[in-house]
Coordinates of C-alpha atoms and ligand atoms in Angstrom, one line a residue:
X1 CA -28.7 1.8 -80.1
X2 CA -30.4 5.1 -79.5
X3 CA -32.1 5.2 -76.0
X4 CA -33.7 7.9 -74.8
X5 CA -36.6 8.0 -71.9
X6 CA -38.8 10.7 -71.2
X7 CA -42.8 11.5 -71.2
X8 CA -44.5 11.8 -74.4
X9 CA -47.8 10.4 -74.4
X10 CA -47.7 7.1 -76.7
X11 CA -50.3 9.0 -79.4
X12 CA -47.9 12.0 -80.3
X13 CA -45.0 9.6 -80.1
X14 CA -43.2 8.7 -83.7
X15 CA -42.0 4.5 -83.6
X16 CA -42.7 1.6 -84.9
X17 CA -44.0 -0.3 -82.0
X18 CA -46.0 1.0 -79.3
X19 CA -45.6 -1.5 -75.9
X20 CA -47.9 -1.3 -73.1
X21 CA -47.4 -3.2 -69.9
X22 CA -50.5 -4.1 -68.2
X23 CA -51.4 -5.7 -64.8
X24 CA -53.8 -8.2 -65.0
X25 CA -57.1 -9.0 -66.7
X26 CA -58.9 -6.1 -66.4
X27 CA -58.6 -3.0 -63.5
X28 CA -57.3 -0.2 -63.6
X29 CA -55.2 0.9 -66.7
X30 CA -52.2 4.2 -66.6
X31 CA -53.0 7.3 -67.7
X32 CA -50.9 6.5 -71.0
X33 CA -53.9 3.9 -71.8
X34 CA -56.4 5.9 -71.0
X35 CA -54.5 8.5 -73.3
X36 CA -54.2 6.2 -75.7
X37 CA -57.4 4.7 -75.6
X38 CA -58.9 8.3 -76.1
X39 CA -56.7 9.2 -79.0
X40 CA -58.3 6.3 -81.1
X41 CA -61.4 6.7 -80.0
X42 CA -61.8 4.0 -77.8
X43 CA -62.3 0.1 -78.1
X44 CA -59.0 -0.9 -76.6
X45 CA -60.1 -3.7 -74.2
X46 CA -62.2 -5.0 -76.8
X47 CA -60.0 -5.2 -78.6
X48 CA -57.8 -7.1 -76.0
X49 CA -60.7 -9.3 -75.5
X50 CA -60.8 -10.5 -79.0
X51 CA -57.6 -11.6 -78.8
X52 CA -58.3 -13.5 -75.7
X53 CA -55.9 -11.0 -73.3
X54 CA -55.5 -13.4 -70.5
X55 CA -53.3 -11.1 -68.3
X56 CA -50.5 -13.7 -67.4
X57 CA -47.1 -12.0 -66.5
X58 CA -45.2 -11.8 -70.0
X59 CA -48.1 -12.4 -72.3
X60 CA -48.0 -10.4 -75.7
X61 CA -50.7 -9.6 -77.7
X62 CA -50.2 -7.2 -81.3
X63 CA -52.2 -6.0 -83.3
X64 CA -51.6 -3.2 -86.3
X65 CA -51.9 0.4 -84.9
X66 CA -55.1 2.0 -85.1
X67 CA -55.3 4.7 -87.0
X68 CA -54.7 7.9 -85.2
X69 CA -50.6 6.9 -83.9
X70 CA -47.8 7.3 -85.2
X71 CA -46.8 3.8 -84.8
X72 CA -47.1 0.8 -86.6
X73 CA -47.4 -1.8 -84.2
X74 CA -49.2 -1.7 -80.8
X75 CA -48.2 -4.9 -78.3
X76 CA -50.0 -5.1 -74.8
X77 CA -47.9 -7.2 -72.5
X78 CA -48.9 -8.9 -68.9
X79 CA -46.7 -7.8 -66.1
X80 CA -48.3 -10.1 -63.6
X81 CA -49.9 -8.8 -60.7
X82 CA -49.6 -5.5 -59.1
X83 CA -47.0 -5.2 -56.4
X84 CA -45.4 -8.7 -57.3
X85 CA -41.4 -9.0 -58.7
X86 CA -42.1 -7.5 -62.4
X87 CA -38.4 -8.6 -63.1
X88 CA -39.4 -12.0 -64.9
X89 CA -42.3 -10.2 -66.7
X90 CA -40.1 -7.5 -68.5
X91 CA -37.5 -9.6 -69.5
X92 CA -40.2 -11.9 -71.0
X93 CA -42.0 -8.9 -72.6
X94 CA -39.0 -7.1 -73.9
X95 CA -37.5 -10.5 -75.6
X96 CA -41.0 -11.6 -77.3
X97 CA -41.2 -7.5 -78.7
X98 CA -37.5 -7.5 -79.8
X99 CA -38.8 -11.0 -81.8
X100 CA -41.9 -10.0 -83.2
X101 CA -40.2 -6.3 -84.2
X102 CA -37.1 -7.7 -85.9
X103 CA -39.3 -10.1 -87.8
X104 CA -41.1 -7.7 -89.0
X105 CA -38.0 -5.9 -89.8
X106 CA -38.5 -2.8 -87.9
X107 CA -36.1 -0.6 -85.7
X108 CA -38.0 1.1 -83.2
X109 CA -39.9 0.5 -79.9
X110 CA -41.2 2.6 -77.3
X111 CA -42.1 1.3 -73.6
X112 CA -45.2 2.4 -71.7
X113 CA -44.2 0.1 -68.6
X114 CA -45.2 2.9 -66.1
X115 CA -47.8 0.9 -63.6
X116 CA -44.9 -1.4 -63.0
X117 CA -42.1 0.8 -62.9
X118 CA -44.3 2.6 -60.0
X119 CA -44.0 -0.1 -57.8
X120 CA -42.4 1.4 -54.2
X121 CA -42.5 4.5 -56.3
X122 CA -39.2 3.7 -58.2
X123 CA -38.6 1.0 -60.6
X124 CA -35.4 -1.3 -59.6
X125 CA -32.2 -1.7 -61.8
X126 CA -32.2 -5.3 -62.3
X127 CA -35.7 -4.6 -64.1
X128 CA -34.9 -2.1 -66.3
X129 CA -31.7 -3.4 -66.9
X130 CA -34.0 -6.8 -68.0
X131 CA -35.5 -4.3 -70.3
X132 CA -32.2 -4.4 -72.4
X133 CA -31.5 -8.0 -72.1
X134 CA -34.4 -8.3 -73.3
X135 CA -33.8 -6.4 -76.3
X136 CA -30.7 -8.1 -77.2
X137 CA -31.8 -11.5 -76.8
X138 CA -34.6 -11.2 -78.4
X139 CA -33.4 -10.2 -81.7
X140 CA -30.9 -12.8 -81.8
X141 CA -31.1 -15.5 -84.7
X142 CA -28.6 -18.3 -85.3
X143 CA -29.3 -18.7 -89.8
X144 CA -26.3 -18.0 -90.6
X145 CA -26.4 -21.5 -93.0
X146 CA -29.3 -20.8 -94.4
X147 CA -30.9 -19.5 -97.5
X148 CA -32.8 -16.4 -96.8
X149 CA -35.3 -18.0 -99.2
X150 CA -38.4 -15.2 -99.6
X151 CA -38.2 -14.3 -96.1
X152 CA -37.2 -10.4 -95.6
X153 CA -34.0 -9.3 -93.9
X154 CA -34.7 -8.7 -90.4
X155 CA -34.0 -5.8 -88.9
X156 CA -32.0 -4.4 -85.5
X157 CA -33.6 -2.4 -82.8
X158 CA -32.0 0.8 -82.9
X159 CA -33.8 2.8 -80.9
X160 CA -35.5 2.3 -77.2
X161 CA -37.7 5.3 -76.0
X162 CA -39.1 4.1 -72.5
X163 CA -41.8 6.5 -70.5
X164 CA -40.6 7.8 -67.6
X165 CA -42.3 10.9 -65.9
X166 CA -39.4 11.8 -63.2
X167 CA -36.5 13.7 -64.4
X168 CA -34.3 12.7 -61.9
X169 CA -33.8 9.1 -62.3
X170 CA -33.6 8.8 -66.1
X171 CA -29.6 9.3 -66.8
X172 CA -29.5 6.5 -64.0
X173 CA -32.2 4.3 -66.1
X174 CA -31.1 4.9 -69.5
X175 CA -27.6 3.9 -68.2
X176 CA -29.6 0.5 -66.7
X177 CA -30.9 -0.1 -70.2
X178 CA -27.8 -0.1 -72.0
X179 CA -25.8 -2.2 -69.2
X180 CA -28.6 -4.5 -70.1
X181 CA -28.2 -4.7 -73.8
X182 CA -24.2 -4.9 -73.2
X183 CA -25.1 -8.3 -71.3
X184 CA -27.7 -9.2 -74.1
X185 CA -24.9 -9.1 -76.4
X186 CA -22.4 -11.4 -74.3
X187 CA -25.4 -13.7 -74.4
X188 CA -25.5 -14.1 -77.6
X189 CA -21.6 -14.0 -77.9
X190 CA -21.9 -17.6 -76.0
X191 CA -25.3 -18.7 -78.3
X192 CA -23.3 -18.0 -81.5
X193 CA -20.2 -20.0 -79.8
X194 CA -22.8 -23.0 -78.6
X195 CA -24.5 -23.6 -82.0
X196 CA -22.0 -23.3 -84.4
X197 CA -21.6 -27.1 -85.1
X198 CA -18.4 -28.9 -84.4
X199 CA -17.3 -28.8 -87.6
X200 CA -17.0 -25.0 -86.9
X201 CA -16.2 -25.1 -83.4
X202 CA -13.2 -26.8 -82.8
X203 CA -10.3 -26.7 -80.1
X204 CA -8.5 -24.5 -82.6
X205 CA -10.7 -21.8 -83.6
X206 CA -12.2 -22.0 -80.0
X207 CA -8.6 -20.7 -79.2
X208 CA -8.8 -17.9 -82.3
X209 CA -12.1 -17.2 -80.7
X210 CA -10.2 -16.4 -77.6
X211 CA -7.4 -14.5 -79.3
X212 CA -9.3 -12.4 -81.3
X213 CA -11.5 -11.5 -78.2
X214 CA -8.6 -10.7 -76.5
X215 CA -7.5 -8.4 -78.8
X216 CA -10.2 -6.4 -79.2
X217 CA -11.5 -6.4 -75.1
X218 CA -7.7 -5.1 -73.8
X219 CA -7.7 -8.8 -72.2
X220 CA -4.6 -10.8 -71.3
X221 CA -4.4 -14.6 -73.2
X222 CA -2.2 -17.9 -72.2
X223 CA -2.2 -20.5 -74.2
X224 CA -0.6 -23.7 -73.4
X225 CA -0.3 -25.7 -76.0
X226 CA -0.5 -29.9 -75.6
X227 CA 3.0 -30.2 -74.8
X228 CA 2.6 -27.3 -72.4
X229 CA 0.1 -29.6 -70.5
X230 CA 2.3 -32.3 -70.4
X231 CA 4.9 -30.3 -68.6
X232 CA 2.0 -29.8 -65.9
X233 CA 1.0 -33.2 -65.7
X234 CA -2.5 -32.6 -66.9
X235 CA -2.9 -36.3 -67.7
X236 CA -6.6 -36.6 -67.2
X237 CA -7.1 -33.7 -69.4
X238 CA -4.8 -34.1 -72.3
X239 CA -6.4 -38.3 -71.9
X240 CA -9.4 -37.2 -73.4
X241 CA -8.1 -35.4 -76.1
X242 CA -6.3 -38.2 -77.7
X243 CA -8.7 -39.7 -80.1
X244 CA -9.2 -36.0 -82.3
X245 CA -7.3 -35.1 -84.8
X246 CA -7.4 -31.0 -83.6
X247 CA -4.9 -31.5 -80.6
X248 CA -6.1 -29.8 -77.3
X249 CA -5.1 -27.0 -75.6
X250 CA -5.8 -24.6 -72.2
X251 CA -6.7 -21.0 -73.0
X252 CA -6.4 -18.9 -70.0
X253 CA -8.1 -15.5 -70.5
X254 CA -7.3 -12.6 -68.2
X255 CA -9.6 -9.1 -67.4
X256 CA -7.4 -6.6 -64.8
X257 CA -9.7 -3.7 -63.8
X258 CA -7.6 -0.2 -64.4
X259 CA -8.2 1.1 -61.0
X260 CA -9.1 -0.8 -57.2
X261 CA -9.4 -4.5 -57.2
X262 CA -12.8 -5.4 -55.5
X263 CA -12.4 -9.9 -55.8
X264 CA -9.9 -12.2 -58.0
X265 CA -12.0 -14.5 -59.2
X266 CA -11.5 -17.3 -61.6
X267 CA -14.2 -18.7 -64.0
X268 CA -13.4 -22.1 -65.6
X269 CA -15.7 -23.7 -68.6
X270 CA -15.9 -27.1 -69.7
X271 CA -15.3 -27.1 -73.1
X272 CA -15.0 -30.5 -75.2
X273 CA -15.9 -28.8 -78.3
X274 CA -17.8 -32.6 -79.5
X275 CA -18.4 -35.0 -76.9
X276 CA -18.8 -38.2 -79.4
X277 CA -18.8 -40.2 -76.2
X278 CA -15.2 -41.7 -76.9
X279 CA -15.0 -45.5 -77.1
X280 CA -18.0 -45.4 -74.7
X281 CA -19.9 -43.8 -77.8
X282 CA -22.9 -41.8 -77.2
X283 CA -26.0 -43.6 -79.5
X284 CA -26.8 -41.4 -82.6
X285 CA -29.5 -39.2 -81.2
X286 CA -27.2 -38.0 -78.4
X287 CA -24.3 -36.9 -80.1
X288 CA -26.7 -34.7 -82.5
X289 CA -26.6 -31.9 -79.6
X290 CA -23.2 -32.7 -78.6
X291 CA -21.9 -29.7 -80.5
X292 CA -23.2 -27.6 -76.7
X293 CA -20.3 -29.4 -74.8
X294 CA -18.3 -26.4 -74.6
X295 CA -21.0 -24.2 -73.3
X296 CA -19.4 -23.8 -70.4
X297 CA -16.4 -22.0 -72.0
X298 CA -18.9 -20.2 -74.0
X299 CA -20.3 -18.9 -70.7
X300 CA -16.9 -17.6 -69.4
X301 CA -16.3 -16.1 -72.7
X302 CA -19.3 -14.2 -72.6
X303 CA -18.7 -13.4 -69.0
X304 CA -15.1 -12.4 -69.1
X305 CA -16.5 -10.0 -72.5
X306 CA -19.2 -8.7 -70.0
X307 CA -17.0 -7.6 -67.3
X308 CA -14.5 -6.2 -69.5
X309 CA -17.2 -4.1 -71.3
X310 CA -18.7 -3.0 -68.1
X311 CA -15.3 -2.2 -66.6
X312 CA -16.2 -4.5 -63.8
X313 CA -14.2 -3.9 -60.6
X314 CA -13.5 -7.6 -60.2
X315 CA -10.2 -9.4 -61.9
X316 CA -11.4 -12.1 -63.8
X317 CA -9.7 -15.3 -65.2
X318 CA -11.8 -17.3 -67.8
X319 CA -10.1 -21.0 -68.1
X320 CA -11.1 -23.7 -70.6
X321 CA -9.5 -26.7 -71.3
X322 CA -10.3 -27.7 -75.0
X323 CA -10.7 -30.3 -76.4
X324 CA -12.6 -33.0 -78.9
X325 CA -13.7 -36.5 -77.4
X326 CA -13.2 -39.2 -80.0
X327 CA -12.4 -42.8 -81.0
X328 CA -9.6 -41.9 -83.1
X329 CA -6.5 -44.8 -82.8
X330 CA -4.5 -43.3 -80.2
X331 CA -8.4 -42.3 -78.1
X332 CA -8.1 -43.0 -74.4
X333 CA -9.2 -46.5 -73.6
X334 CA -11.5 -47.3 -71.4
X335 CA -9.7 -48.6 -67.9
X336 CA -7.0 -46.5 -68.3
X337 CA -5.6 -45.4 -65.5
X338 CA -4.5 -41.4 -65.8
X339 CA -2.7 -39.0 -63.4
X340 CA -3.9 -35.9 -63.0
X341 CA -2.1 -32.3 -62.7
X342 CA -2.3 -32.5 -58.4
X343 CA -1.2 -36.3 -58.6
X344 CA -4.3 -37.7 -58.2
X345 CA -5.2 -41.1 -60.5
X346 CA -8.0 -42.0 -62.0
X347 CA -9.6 -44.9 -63.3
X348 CA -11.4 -44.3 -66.5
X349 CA -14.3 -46.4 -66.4
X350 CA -16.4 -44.6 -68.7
X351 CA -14.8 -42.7 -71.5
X352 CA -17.9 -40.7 -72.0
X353 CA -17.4 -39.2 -68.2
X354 CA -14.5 -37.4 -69.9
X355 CA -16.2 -33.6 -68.5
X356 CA -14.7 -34.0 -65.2
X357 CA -11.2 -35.3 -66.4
X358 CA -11.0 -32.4 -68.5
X359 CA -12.3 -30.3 -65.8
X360 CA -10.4 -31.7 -63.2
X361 CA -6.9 -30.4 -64.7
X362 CA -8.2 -26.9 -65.8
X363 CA -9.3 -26.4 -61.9
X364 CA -6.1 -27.2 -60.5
X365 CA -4.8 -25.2 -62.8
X366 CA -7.1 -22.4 -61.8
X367 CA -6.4 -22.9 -58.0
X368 CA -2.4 -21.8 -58.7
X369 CA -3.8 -18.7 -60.0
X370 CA -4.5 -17.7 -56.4
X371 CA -8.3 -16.4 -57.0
X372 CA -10.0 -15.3 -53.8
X373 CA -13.8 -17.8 -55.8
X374 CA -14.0 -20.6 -58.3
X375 CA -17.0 -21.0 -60.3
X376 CA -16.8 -23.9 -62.5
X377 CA -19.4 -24.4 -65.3
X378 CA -20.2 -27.6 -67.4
X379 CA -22.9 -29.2 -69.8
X380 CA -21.6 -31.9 -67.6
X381 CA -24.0 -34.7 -66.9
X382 CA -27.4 -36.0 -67.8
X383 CA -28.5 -36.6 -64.6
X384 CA -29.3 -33.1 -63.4
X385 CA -31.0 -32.9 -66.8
X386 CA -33.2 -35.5 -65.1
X387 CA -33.7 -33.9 -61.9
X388 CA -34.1 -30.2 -62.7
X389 CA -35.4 -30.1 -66.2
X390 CA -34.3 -28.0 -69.5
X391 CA -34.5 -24.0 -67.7
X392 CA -32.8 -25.0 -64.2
X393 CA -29.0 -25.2 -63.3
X394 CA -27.9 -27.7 -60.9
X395 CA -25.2 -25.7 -58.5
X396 CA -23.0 -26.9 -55.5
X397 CA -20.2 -26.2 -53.8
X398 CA -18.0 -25.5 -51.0
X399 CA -18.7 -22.2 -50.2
X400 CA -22.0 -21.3 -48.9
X401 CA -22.1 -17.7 -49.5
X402 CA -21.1 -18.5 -53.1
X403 CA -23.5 -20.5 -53.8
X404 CA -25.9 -18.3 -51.7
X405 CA -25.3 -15.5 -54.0
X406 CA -25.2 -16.8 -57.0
X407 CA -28.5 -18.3 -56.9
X408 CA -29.7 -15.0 -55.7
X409 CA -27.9 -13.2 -59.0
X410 CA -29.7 -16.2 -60.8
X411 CA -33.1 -15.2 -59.7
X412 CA -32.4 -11.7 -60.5
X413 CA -31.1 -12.4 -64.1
X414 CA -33.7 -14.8 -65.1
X415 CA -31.2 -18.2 -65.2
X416 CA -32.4 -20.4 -61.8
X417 CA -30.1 -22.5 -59.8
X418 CA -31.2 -25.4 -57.8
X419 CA -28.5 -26.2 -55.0
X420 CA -27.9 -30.1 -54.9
X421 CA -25.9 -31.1 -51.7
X422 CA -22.5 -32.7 -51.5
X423 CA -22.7 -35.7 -49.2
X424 CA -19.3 -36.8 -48.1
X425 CA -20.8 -40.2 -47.8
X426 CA -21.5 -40.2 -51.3
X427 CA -17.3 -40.4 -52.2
X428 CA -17.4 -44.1 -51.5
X429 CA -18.8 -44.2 -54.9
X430 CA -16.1 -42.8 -56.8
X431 CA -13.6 -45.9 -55.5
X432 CA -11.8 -47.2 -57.2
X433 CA -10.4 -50.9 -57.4
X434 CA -6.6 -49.5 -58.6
X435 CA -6.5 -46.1 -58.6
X436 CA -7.4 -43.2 -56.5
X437 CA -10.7 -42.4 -58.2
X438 CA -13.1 -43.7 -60.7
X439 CA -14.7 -40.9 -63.1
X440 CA -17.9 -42.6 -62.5
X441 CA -20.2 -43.1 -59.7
X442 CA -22.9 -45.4 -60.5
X443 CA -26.5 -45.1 -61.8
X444 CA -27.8 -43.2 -58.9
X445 CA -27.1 -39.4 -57.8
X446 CA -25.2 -38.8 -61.2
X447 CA -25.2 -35.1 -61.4
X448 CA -24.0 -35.2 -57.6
X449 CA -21.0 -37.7 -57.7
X450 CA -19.7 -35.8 -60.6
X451 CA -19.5 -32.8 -58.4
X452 CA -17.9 -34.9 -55.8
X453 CA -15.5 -35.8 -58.6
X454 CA -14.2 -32.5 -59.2
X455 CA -14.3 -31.6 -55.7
X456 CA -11.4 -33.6 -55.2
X457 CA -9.1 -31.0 -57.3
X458 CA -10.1 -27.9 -55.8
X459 CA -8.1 -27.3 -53.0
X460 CA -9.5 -27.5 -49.1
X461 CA -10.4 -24.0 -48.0
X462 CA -11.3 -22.8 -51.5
X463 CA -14.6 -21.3 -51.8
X464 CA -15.4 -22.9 -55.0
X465 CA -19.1 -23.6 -57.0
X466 CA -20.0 -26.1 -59.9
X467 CA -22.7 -25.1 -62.1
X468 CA -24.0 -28.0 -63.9
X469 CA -26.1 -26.0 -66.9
X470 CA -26.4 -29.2 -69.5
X471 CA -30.1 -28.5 -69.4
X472 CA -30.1 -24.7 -69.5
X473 CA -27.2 -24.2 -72.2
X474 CA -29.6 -25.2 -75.0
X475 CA -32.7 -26.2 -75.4
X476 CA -34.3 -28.7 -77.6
X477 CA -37.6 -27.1 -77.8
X478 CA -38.6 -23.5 -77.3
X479 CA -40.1 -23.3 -73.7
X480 CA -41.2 -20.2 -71.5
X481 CA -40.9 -18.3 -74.3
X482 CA -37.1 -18.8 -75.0
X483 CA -36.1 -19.9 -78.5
X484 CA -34.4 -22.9 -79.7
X485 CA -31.0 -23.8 -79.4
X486 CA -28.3 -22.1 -77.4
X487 CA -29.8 -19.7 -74.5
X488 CA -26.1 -18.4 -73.0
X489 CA -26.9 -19.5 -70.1
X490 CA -25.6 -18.9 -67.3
X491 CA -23.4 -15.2 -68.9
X492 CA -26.1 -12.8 -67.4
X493 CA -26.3 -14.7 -63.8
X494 CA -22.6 -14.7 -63.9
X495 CA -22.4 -11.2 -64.8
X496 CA -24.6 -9.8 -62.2
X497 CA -22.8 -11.5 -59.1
X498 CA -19.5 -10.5 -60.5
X499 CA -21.2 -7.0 -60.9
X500 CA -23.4 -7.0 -57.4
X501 CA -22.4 -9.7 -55.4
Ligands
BES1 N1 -21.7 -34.0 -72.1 C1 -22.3 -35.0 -71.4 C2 -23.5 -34.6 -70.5 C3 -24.7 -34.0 -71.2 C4 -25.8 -34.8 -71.4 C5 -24.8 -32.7 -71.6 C6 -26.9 -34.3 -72.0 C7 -25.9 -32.2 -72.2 C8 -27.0 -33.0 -72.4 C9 -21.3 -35.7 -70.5 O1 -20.0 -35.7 -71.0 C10 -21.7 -37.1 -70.4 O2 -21.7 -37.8 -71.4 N2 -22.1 -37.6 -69.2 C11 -22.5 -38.9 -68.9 C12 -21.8 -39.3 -67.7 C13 -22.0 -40.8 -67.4 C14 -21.2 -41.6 -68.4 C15 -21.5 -41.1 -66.0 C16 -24.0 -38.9 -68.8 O3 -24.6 -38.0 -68.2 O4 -24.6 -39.8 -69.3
MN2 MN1 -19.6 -37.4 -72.3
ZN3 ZN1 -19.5 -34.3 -72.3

């Protein structure tokens, strides 16, 4: 992708797309408007009135480009009020241009965001760098199964002209732009990985996945195979694997920066690649989405491809434990009782809480790595769907400043986090009548008691997090102006803590 900034006024500029940002309804406009508006001899907020311009941050009106540009397209977008965060607003604008400029099967865009990137007389990394999320995300499409029909190919943005009148800063910005678009396209690593369907996406090619990632990113792999886990003990684990016919295994990925070590961190994904519900079994409608269960590995895929690309001064281990949950013959029952890799048992009291077994083994196992952070991410309950919605990731944890920053690299990168608390109180409801622990907590407080669950293998004095993203890893409906389907949420939050945190 061909970026280039620099300050030529949007009429003698050659694209396809011409994109103005705009603070609200009416006001003031940039001189590139009032340029703009000249060189087509006026009409523009007319014409924005026709088409009922409202002015909300990351609206986007288009329209053909009137005669007299050397563009085809012209989109005006809202950035929201002047002076407020424009972060949200670009991100927004940029993904809805990328869409409607693909679609149309063009290649080039040009961004007249100045009024915003004005704002305390410089415009902020995180925003421009939204600008190449943006780009990225937006153009993604998941159609790989289907016929093209009469639709026309779509197209790739290959080039990104944004204005920018001082000299200075632009080698800094244009280098902002393509950090973004390199996080764009981890995203959309971890879509691809979340909506290939199961039949696709199995504890097997999951692991080629990892290999061939691997290969290509300079990154260290472990496998260890199913009898690999038995020799650790990961009985709660390797329990929920036994009703698939794919056996399951732990893929340990590993990203050493080449020069100073900044933080060891260690990233580990839930990853039951179909979550059928076991003998428990989830009623039809339920299981049609359970293809997302391993979005949580998909997440520390993307990450761990992130970091490597950016050459991230932070090690980084990416840990999945993979596996199918089934009702084959030899399936878990339910009220067995398993032993996990630390020597904890568990009661299985509900074969479709099998997240947190799987979970459970895979952060023990991340804890003998040593890491200085554990983040743990999971499509892992249904309850936190029910508290927080489709966009918003439950988080908790033992450390504070974890938790603290990631929500504040959340905000940043567009992908929320709502802290929920861990009352100690609340472990009474994990007893169990014969072993240690039950892997369910009761009706109420779901998303919280699982948390509590895997609490109990992460070692005391371990700053470690839980992200529970089974609303945000993929969405049922398009909302906010996000497609349907897989989002990769949470690889650009977890990119920019690893990266500024
Ligand atoms: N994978 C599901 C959680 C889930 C639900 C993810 C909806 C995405 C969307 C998980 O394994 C599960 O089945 N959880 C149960 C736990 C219950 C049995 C305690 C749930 O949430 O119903
Ligand atoms: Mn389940
Ligand atoms: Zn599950």
């Amino acid at each position: 992708m061909h970026i280039e900034l620099g300050s030529t006024r949007p009429e003698n500029l050659s694209t396809d797309v011409l994109v103005f940002g705009i603070h609200g309804k009416g006001g003031r406009r940039s001189a590139a408007w009032r340029s703009l508006n000249t060189a087509i001899g006026g009409g523009l907020e007319r014409l924005l009135r026709l088409q009922s311009w409202s002015g909300r941050p990351g609206e986007v009106v288009s329209f053909p480009a009137p005669a007299g540009l050397r563009a085809r397209l012209v989109a005006v977008c809202g950035l929201g009020d002047k002076g407020t965060g424009v972060v949200g607003a670009v991100r927004d604008i940029t993904t809805k241009v990328s869409a409607l400029t693909t679609k149309a099967g063009l290649g080039r865009v040009a961004f007249y965001l100045e009024p915003a990137l004005a704002v305390g007389g410089s415009l902020g990394r995180p925003t421009v760098q939204a600008l190449g999320e943006g780009i990225e995300n937006g153009s993604y499409r998941f159609d790989r199964h289907q016929a093209r029909g009469e639709a026309p190919e779509p197209s790739e943005i290959d080039s990104v002209y944004l204005y920018f009148a001082g000299r200075k800063e632009r080698p800094l910005l244009a280098a902002a732009i393509e950090r973004g678009a390199i996080v764009g396209r981890a995203t959309n690593m971890a879509r691809d990985l979340v909506n290939e369907p199961a039949n696709m996406i199995n504890p097997a090619t999951l692991e080629a996945f990892a290999r061939k990632l691997a290969e290509d990113r300079g990154l260290g792999i472990t496998v260890l195979d199913r009898d690999a886990c038995a020799e650790r003990g990961m009985g709660a684990f390797l329990a929920v694997g036994r009703g698939a016919s794919v056996p399951p295994r732990l893929v340990h990925l590993h990203y050493k920066p080449a020069g100073k070590i900044r933080k060891t961190v260690a990233l580990v994904g839930k990853a039951v690649t179909f979550d059928s519900g076991g003998l428990c079994l989830k009623p039809a409608a339920s299981q049609a989405t359970m293809k997302m269960d391993m979005g949580g590995s998909a997440a520390v895929i993307g990450a761990i491809a992130a970091a490597a690309d950016l050459a991230l001064d932070v090690e980084v281990h990416a840990i999945f434990a993979a596996c199918e949950n089934m009702t084959g013959a030899d399936a878990y029952h339910t009220g067995d009782v398993v032993t996990a890799a630390n020597g904890k048992t568990i009661e299985v009291l509900n074969t479709d809480a099998e997240g947190r077994l799987t979970l459970a083994d895979a952060l023990h196992y991340a804890g003998g790595l040593e890491p200085d952070l554990i983040v743990d991410l999971a499509t892992l309950t249904g309850a936190v769907v029910v508290g927080l919605g489709p966009t918003i990731g439950g988080i908790m944890g033992t450390g504070r400043s974890l938790v603290r920053d990631l929500r504040a690299a959340g905000d940043r990168a567009g992908e929320p986090m709502w802290e929920l608390p861990l009352p100690d109180e609340y472990k009474e409801l994990l007893k169990s009548k014969v072993a240690d622990l039950a892997n369910i907590g009761g009706r109420w407080g779901g998303a919280i008691t699982a948390g509590l669950f895997l609490s109990e293998f992460v070692d005391k004095g371990m700053p470690w997090a839980h992200i529970d993203i089974a609303g945000p890893a993929f969405l049922d409906k398009p909302i906010g102006g996000r497609a349907y389907g897989a989002t990769g949420y949470p690889v650009r939050a977890l990119t920019e803590w690893l990266a500024y945190s």
